[in-house]
Short mmCIF file of C-alpha atoms in Angstrom, two decimals:
data_model
loop_
_atom_site.label_atom_id
_atom_site.label_comp_id
_atom_site.label_asym_id
_atom_site.label_seq_id
_atom_site.Cartn_x
_atom_site.Cartn_y
_atom_site.Cartn_z
CA UNK A 30 51.34 22.71 15.78
CA UNK A 31 49.46 25.06 17.78
CA UNK A 32 47.38 24.33 21.00
CA UNK A 33 43.76 24.76 19.70
CA UNK A 34 40.70 25.39 21.67
CA UNK A 35 37.57 23.54 21.90
CA UNK A 36 35.85 25.45 19.37
CA UNK A 37 38.92 25.66 17.01
CA UNK A 38 39.09 21.79 17.14
CA UNK A 39 35.13 21.62 16.39
CA UNK A 40 35.66 23.93 13.39
CA UNK A 41 38.31 21.76 12.18
CA UNK A 42 36.27 18.90 12.26
CA UNK A 43 33.21 20.58 10.49
CA UNK A 44 35.80 21.35 7.77
CA UNK A 45 37.38 18.20 7.33
CA UNK A 46 33.94 16.67 7.22
CA UNK A 47 33.01 18.89 4.40
CA UNK A 48 35.94 18.52 2.45
CA UNK A 49 35.64 14.64 2.84
CA UNK A 50 32.15 15.20 1.57
CA UNK A 51 32.98 17.13 -1.15
CA UNK A 52 35.81 14.29 -2.24
CA UNK A 53 33.26 11.43 -1.97
CA UNK A 54 30.33 13.06 -3.52
CA UNK A 55 32.72 14.06 -6.59
CA UNK A 56 34.42 10.55 -6.72
CA UNK A 57 30.84 8.56 -6.48
CA UNK A 58 29.00 10.84 -8.98
CA UNK A 59 31.37 10.38 -11.56
CA UNK A 60 31.15 6.53 -10.60
CA UNK A 61 27.57 6.57 -10.82
CA UNK A 62 27.54 9.14 -13.53
CA UNK A 63 24.97 11.38 -11.96
CA UNK A 64 25.17 13.57 -8.95
CA UNK A 65 24.94 11.80 -5.77
CA UNK A 66 24.94 13.76 -2.34
CA UNK A 67 27.09 11.22 -0.34
CA UNK A 68 27.35 10.10 3.23
CA UNK A 69 25.38 8.95 6.10
CA UNK A 70 23.98 12.45 6.75
CA UNK A 71 21.88 14.44 4.77
CA UNK A 72 23.89 17.80 4.94
CA UNK A 73 27.17 18.25 3.34
CA UNK A 74 29.30 16.53 6.00
CA UNK A 75 31.07 12.96 6.14
CA UNK A 76 31.91 12.87 9.98
CA UNK A 77 34.29 9.60 8.92
CA UNK A 78 36.60 12.11 7.47
CA UNK A 79 36.59 14.37 10.35
CA UNK A 80 37.46 12.20 12.86
CA UNK A 81 39.83 10.83 10.54
CA UNK A 82 41.59 13.90 10.13
CA UNK A 83 41.47 14.74 13.76
CA UNK A 84 42.92 11.61 14.52
CA UNK A 85 45.73 11.99 12.30
CA UNK A 86 46.44 15.51 13.56
CA UNK A 87 46.66 14.32 17.21
CA UNK A 88 48.70 11.17 16.61
CA UNK A 89 51.20 12.31 14.39
CA UNK A 90 52.14 15.05 17.01
CA UNK A 91 55.64 13.05 17.90
CA UNK A 92 56.34 12.42 14.64
CA UNK A 93 56.41 15.35 12.83
CA UNK A 94 59.99 15.38 12.02
CA UNK A 95 60.17 11.79 10.84
CA UNK A 96 58.12 11.27 7.62
CA UNK A 97 57.84 7.63 7.35
CA UNK A 98 56.74 7.46 11.13
CA UNK A 99 54.16 10.02 10.80
CA UNK A 100 52.93 8.38 7.74
CA UNK A 101 52.61 5.25 9.44
CA UNK A 102 51.09 6.62 12.61
CA UNK A 103 48.32 8.40 10.81
CA UNK A 104 47.80 5.48 8.36
CA UNK A 105 47.36 3.09 10.96
CA UNK A 106 45.31 5.28 13.58
CA UNK A 107 43.15 6.08 10.67
CA UNK A 108 42.79 2.77 9.13
CA UNK A 109 41.70 1.48 12.94
CA UNK A 110 39.29 4.15 12.99
CA UNK A 111 37.50 3.36 9.62
CA UNK A 112 37.48 -0.48 10.48
CA UNK A 113 35.75 -0.07 13.61
CA UNK A 114 33.30 2.45 12.46
CA UNK A 115 32.70 0.22 9.82
CA UNK A 116 32.07 -2.61 12.14
CA UNK A 117 30.10 -0.89 14.75
CA UNK A 118 27.63 0.61 11.86
CA UNK A 119 27.14 -2.81 10.35
CA UNK A 120 26.45 -4.52 13.62
CA UNK A 121 24.05 -1.60 14.71
CA UNK A 122 22.38 -0.92 11.68
CA UNK A 123 22.78 -4.42 9.76
CA UNK A 124 24.00 -2.42 6.82
CA UNK A 125 27.58 -1.72 5.31
CA UNK A 126 27.41 1.79 4.07
CA UNK A 127 30.94 1.15 2.52
CA UNK A 128 31.96 -2.06 1.37
CA UNK A 129 35.59 -3.25 0.19
CA UNK A 130 34.62 -6.85 -0.10
CA UNK A 131 36.58 -8.45 -3.34
CA UNK A 132 39.42 -5.55 -3.09
CA UNK A 133 42.71 -6.80 -2.63
CA UNK A 134 43.60 -7.36 0.89
CA UNK A 135 40.37 -6.53 2.21
CA UNK A 136 39.48 -7.12 5.96
CA UNK A 137 35.83 -8.17 6.44
CA UNK A 138 34.97 -5.47 3.93
CA UNK A 139 35.58 -2.61 6.32
CA UNK A 140 39.12 -1.89 4.98
CA UNK A 141 41.87 -2.91 2.10
CA UNK A 142 44.67 -2.05 0.96
CA UNK A 143 43.73 0.76 -1.17
CA UNK A 144 41.94 2.57 1.67
CA UNK A 145 45.10 2.00 3.62
CA UNK A 146 47.25 3.81 1.10
CA UNK A 147 44.81 6.17 0.99
CA UNK A 148 44.94 7.32 4.51
CA UNK A 149 48.24 7.19 4.27
CA UNK A 150 48.48 10.11 1.41
CA UNK A 151 45.66 11.78 3.31
CA UNK A 152 48.08 11.85 6.57
CA UNK A 153 50.64 13.66 4.32
CA UNK A 154 47.91 15.92 2.76
CA UNK A 155 46.22 16.95 5.87
CA UNK A 156 49.61 17.23 7.91
CA UNK A 157 51.74 19.36 5.59
CA UNK A 158 49.28 20.74 3.38
CA UNK A 159 45.97 21.64 4.44
CA UNK A 160 46.35 21.87 8.27
CA UNK A 161 49.05 24.22 7.50
CA UNK A 162 46.82 26.53 5.44
CA UNK A 163 43.57 26.16 7.65
CA UNK A 164 45.33 26.82 10.62
CA UNK A 165 46.13 30.31 9.18
CA UNK A 166 42.60 30.92 8.50
CA UNK A 167 41.32 29.61 11.76
CA UNK A 168 43.54 31.08 14.24
CA UNK A 169 43.34 34.56 12.31
CA UNK A 170 39.70 34.39 13.31
CA UNK A 171 38.70 35.95 16.42
CA UNK A 172 38.15 33.07 18.68
CA UNK A 173 34.75 34.30 19.79
CA UNK A 174 33.22 34.29 16.31
CA UNK A 175 34.68 30.90 16.33
CA UNK A 176 32.84 30.02 18.88
CA UNK A 177 29.73 31.69 17.44
CA UNK A 178 30.04 29.75 14.32
CA UNK A 179 30.51 26.09 15.99
CA UNK A 180 27.31 26.99 17.96
CA UNK A 181 25.40 27.75 15.08
CA UNK A 182 26.18 25.04 12.98
CA UNK A 183 26.28 22.42 15.75
CA UNK A 184 22.59 22.20 16.08
CA UNK A 185 22.11 21.61 12.24
CA UNK A 186 24.66 18.95 12.44
CA UNK A 187 23.09 17.24 15.60
CA UNK A 188 19.69 17.48 14.13
CA UNK A 189 20.76 15.72 10.83
CA UNK A 190 22.49 13.16 12.75
CA UNK A 191 19.79 12.30 14.89
CA UNK A 192 17.34 12.20 11.67
CA UNK A 193 19.99 9.98 9.85
CA UNK A 194 20.11 7.47 12.84
CA UNK A 195 16.57 7.38 13.27
CA UNK A 196 16.42 6.63 9.26
CA UNK A 197 19.24 3.71 9.75
CA UNK A 198 17.18 2.16 12.42
CA UNK A 199 14.24 2.35 10.45
CA UNK A 200 16.22 0.91 7.75
CA UNK A 201 17.12 -2.01 10.31
CA UNK A 202 13.54 -2.52 11.23
CA UNK A 203 12.32 -2.88 7.46
CA UNK A 204 15.07 -5.20 6.80
CA UNK A 205 14.27 -7.81 9.46
CA UNK A 206 10.56 -7.25 8.91
CA UNK A 207 10.73 -7.90 5.09
CA UNK A 208 13.07 -10.86 5.88
CA UNK A 209 10.68 -12.61 8.33
CA UNK A 210 7.96 -11.75 5.96
CA UNK A 211 9.67 -13.35 2.97
CA UNK A 212 10.59 -16.48 4.89
CA UNK A 213 6.89 -16.74 6.27
CA UNK A 214 5.50 -16.01 2.63
CA UNK A 215 7.61 -18.69 1.44
CA UNK A 216 6.51 -21.12 3.72
CA UNK A 217 3.04 -20.16 2.95
CA UNK A 218 3.87 -20.78 -0.41
CA UNK A 219 5.15 -24.32 0.33
CA UNK A 220 2.00 -25.17 2.38
CA UNK A 221 -0.02 -23.78 -0.56
CA UNK A 222 1.69 -26.16 -2.97
CA UNK A 223 1.42 -29.03 -0.77
CA UNK A 224 -2.38 -28.20 0.08
CA UNK A 225 -3.01 -27.84 -4.26
CA UNK A 226 -1.40 -31.00 -4.79
CA UNK A 227 -3.12 -32.99 -1.87
CA UNK A 228 -6.49 -31.53 -3.10
CA UNK A 229 -5.51 -32.46 -6.91
CA UNK A 230 -5.05 -35.90 -5.60
CA UNK A 231 -8.36 -35.80 -3.47
CA UNK A 232 -10.19 -34.78 -6.16
CA UNK A 233 -8.57 -37.30 -8.48
CA UNK A 234 -9.36 -40.08 -6.18
CA UNK A 235 -13.13 -38.61 -5.95
CA UNK A 236 -13.34 -38.32 -9.50
CA UNK A 237 -12.06 -42.09 -10.11
CA UNK A 238 -14.13 -43.33 -7.18
CA UNK A 239 -17.40 -41.82 -8.63
CA UNK A 240 -16.44 -43.08 -12.12
CA UNK A 241 -16.07 -46.48 -10.59
CA UNK A 242 -19.24 -46.46 -8.43
CA UNK A 243 -21.00 -45.03 -11.44
CA UNK A 244 -20.01 -47.83 -13.67
CA UNK A 245 -20.67 -50.30 -11.28
CA UNK A 246 -23.97 -48.95 -10.43
CA UNK A 247 -24.77 -49.07 -14.21
CA UNK A 248 -23.74 -52.57 -14.58
CA UNK A 249 -25.85 -53.54 -11.52
CA UNK A 250 -28.60 -51.95 -12.39
CA UNK A 251 -28.48 -53.13 -15.92
CA UNK A 252 -28.26 -56.86 -14.76
CA UNK A 253 -30.97 -55.96 -12.41
CA UNK A 254 -33.43 -54.96 -15.12
CA UNK A 255 -32.39 -57.67 -17.37
CA UNK A 256 -33.28 -60.22 -14.52
CA UNK A 257 -36.42 -58.57 -13.79
CA UNK A 258 -37.58 -58.38 -17.36
CA UNK A 259 -36.78 -62.12 -17.81
CA UNK A 260 -38.32 -62.85 -14.51
CA UNK A 261 -41.26 -60.90 -15.74
CA UNK A 262 -41.77 -62.23 -18.92
CA UNK A 263 -41.65 -66.20 -17.48
CA UNK A 264 -44.64 -65.08 -14.79
CA UNK A 265 -46.61 -63.58 -17.48
CA UNK A 266 -46.28 -66.84 -19.56
CA UNK A 267 -47.32 -68.84 -16.59
CA UNK A 268 -50.07 -66.63 -15.88
CA UNK A 269 -51.43 -66.69 -19.21
CA UNK A 270 -51.08 -70.64 -19.53
CA UNK A 271 -52.78 -71.16 -16.63
CA UNK A 272 -55.30 -68.30 -16.90
CA UNK A 273 -58.39 -70.34 -17.69
CA UNK A 274 -57.63 -72.92 -15.15
CA UNK A 275 -56.82 -70.66 -12.24
CA UNK A 276 -58.95 -67.51 -13.28
CA UNK A 277 -60.43 -67.45 -9.95
CA UNK A 278 -57.11 -67.33 -8.22
CA UNK A 279 -55.72 -64.65 -10.32
CA UNK A 280 -56.43 -61.88 -8.16
CA UNK A 281 -54.65 -63.46 -5.22
CA UNK A 282 -51.86 -64.58 -7.35
CA UNK A 283 -51.15 -61.13 -8.82
CA UNK A 284 -51.33 -59.65 -5.33
CA UNK A 285 -48.33 -62.65 -4.35
CA UNK A 286 -46.23 -61.95 -7.32
CA UNK A 287 -46.41 -57.95 -6.59
CA UNK A 288 -45.39 -58.25 -2.91
CA UNK A 289 -42.53 -60.58 -4.06
CA UNK A 290 -41.54 -58.19 -6.77
CA UNK A 291 -41.50 -55.18 -4.18
CA UNK A 292 -39.65 -57.31 -1.83
CA UNK A 293 -37.02 -58.19 -4.55
CA UNK A 294 -36.59 -54.53 -5.42
CA UNK A 295 -36.05 -53.67 -1.80
CA UNK A 296 -33.56 -56.24 -1.26
CA UNK A 297 -31.66 -55.65 -4.06
CA UNK A 298 -32.18 -51.70 -4.75
CA UNK A 299 -29.99 -50.80 -1.94
CA UNK A 300 -26.63 -51.84 -4.01
CA UNK A 301 -26.51 -48.49 -5.91
CA UNK A 302 -26.93 -46.43 -2.74
CA UNK A 303 -24.12 -47.73 -0.57
CA UNK A 304 -21.01 -46.99 -3.07
CA UNK A 305 -22.42 -43.24 -3.15
CA UNK A 306 -21.91 -42.82 0.55
CA UNK A 307 -18.25 -43.67 0.21
CA UNK A 308 -17.55 -40.33 -1.56
CA UNK A 309 -18.73 -38.25 1.62
CA UNK A 310 -15.42 -38.61 3.26
CA UNK A 311 -13.61 -37.66 -0.05
CA UNK A 312 -15.99 -34.52 -0.47
CA UNK A 313 -15.47 -33.42 3.37
CA UNK A 314 -11.62 -33.90 2.90
CA UNK A 315 -11.57 -31.32 -0.46
CA UNK A 316 -13.54 -29.08 1.46
CA UNK A 317 -11.24 -29.14 4.38
CA UNK A 318 -8.10 -28.80 2.00
CA UNK A 319 -9.85 -25.68 0.34
CA UNK A 320 -10.65 -23.76 3.27
CA UNK A 321 -7.03 -24.33 4.67
CA UNK A 322 -5.65 -22.99 1.17
CA UNK A 323 -8.25 -19.94 1.35
CA UNK A 324 -6.86 -19.18 4.95
CA UNK A 325 -2.97 -19.34 3.59
CA UNK A 326 -3.99 -16.65 0.80
CA UNK A 327 -5.56 -14.73 3.24
CA UNK A 328 -2.74 -14.52 5.31
CA UNK A 329 -0.21 -14.29 2.60
CA UNK A 330 -2.14 -11.10 1.37
CA UNK A 331 -2.10 -9.61 4.73
CA UNK A 332 1.63 -9.89 5.10
CA UNK A 333 2.40 -8.31 1.83
CA UNK A 334 -0.08 -5.46 2.74
CA UNK A 335 1.72 -4.92 5.88
CA UNK A 336 5.32 -4.94 4.18
CA UNK A 337 3.90 -2.41 1.72
CA UNK A 338 2.29 -0.15 4.69
CA UNK A 339 5.55 -0.26 6.74
CA UNK A 340 7.71 0.78 3.78
CA UNK A 341 5.37 3.71 2.85
CA UNK A 342 5.65 4.87 6.51
CA UNK A 343 9.50 4.91 6.49
CA UNK A 344 9.98 5.06 2.60
CA UNK A 345 11.01 8.76 2.08
CA UNK A 346 13.91 9.03 4.89
CA UNK A 347 15.03 5.22 3.99
CA UNK A 348 15.09 6.20 0.32
CA UNK A 349 16.99 9.37 0.96
CA UNK A 350 19.44 7.08 3.01
CA UNK A 351 19.94 4.75 0.03
CA UNK A 352 20.45 7.33 -2.29
CA UNK A 353 23.25 9.00 -0.49
CA UNK A 354 24.78 5.36 -0.23
CA UNK A 355 24.44 3.90 -3.76
CA UNK A 356 27.14 1.14 -2.83
CA UNK A 357 25.51 0.07 0.53
CA UNK A 358 25.09 -3.29 1.00
CA UNK A 359 23.59 -5.84 3.66
CA UNK A 360 25.02 -9.30 4.19
CA UNK A 361 22.76 -10.11 7.19
CA UNK A 362 19.67 -9.37 5.17
CA UNK A 363 20.97 -9.83 1.64
CA UNK A 364 17.55 -10.54 0.01
CA UNK A 365 15.50 -8.33 1.85
CA UNK A 366 17.97 -5.60 1.08
CA UNK A 367 18.03 -6.07 -2.80
CA UNK A 368 14.28 -6.29 -2.96
CA UNK A 369 13.98 -3.08 -0.82
CA UNK A 370 16.47 -1.31 -3.23
CA UNK A 371 14.56 -2.52 -6.47
CA UNK A 372 11.12 -1.20 -4.50
CA UNK A 373 12.83 2.29 -3.99
CA UNK A 374 14.39 2.43 -7.44
CA UNK A 375 10.75 1.78 -9.08
CA UNK A 376 9.06 4.07 -6.56
CA UNK A 377 11.51 6.89 -7.58
CA UNK A 378 10.91 5.94 -11.47
CA UNK A 379 7.04 6.12 -10.86
CA UNK A 380 7.56 9.43 -9.23
CA UNK A 381 9.76 10.90 -12.21
CA UNK A 382 7.17 9.72 -14.29
CA UNK A 383 4.38 11.47 -12.74
CA UNK A 384 6.36 14.51 -12.65
CA UNK A 385 6.87 14.44 -16.15
CA UNK A 386 3.39 13.74 -17.02
CA UNK A 387 2.26 16.74 -14.63
CA UNK A 388 4.62 18.92 -16.41
CA UNK A 389 3.35 17.85 -20.14
CA UNK A 390 -0.10 18.38 -18.96
CA UNK A 391 0.65 22.12 -17.70
CA UNK A 392 2.53 22.53 -21.06
#
C-alpha cells in the first residue's frame, strides 16, 4: 500500500462514507419498503463506514500476505470500533441508532455475530478489491486537486455533523422532558383519582347526613306538632268549661298560655337547627377537594402544553433524524421514545394529508 498524504486519507474517508451510505440506504429501504436516507447525517455519508474502512486499512498493513490474519485483524478492529461508537453515542444521546438486541451473540445490542462477519467480509472487500481500484483513481489525480476537493467538501460535512449532533442532543432533551412530564402526569392522575374518590366519599357522607338529619327533623317536627295540637285542644276545652266561671280571668289566662306556648316553642324549636350545622364541615371539605382537583387539572394541562411546544420547536430536525434511523431505539426512555415516534408519524401523516388536500384544491 502506498503512503498517502493527509488529503488523500480524508478523500478515502469520504468515499467510504458515501459507499457505506449507499449500502445502508438500499438495505434499509428494501427492509422498510420505501426510500430511507439512512444515517446520522443529513447528507449521503455514513462516518462509521469511513472510520471502519480506514481502521481496517491501517491495522491490516502488517498482515497483507496472510489472509486469515488480515481478516481477523480487520474484523476485530472494526468490531471494537463499532462497539465503542455505539456505546458512546447511546451514553451521549440516550438513543441507539443501530440495535442488534435479540440477534445471535449480541453484546449489549451494539455488535452481534452477523455484524462481526460483515466486518470480516468488508475487510477482504476493502483491502483486496475497493482500495486497489480507489487507490489508482485517487493517486492519478493531482494532489492539489485532491486538496481542493477535500477543502471544498469538509465545510459541508462539518456543518452537517454539527447540525445532526445538535438535533441528537435536542432529541435527548425532549426524551428527558417527556419522561419527566409523563411521570408527573401519572402522579397527577393518581392524585386526581384519590381526590375524586375522597370527594365522592365526602359527597356520599354529606348526602347521607343530610337525609338522616332531614328525617330526624321531620319526625321531630311531626311529634312536636302533634304534641302542640293535643296540648292546644286540652287547653281549649279547659278554657271553654271555665269560660263562664272565669270570664273575668280570661284575658290574663290567655296571656299566660301564650307566654307558655312561646317559651315551649323556643325551648324545643332548636332541635331542627343543630343537626344542620354539622354539615358545614362536610361542605368545607368538599370545597377544598374540588379546589385541589381544579389545581391538578390546570397543572396537567400546562405540562401537556409545554410538551407540545417543546416538540414543535425541535420537531423538524428531530423528525428528520428519526426518519433517517427508523430502527433507532431508546432503552433509557423507552416509553417517551415510543410516544415521540408515534407523534412524529402522526404529524408526518397530517402534513401529507394537508399537501394532498392543497393539490386537490389546486386541480
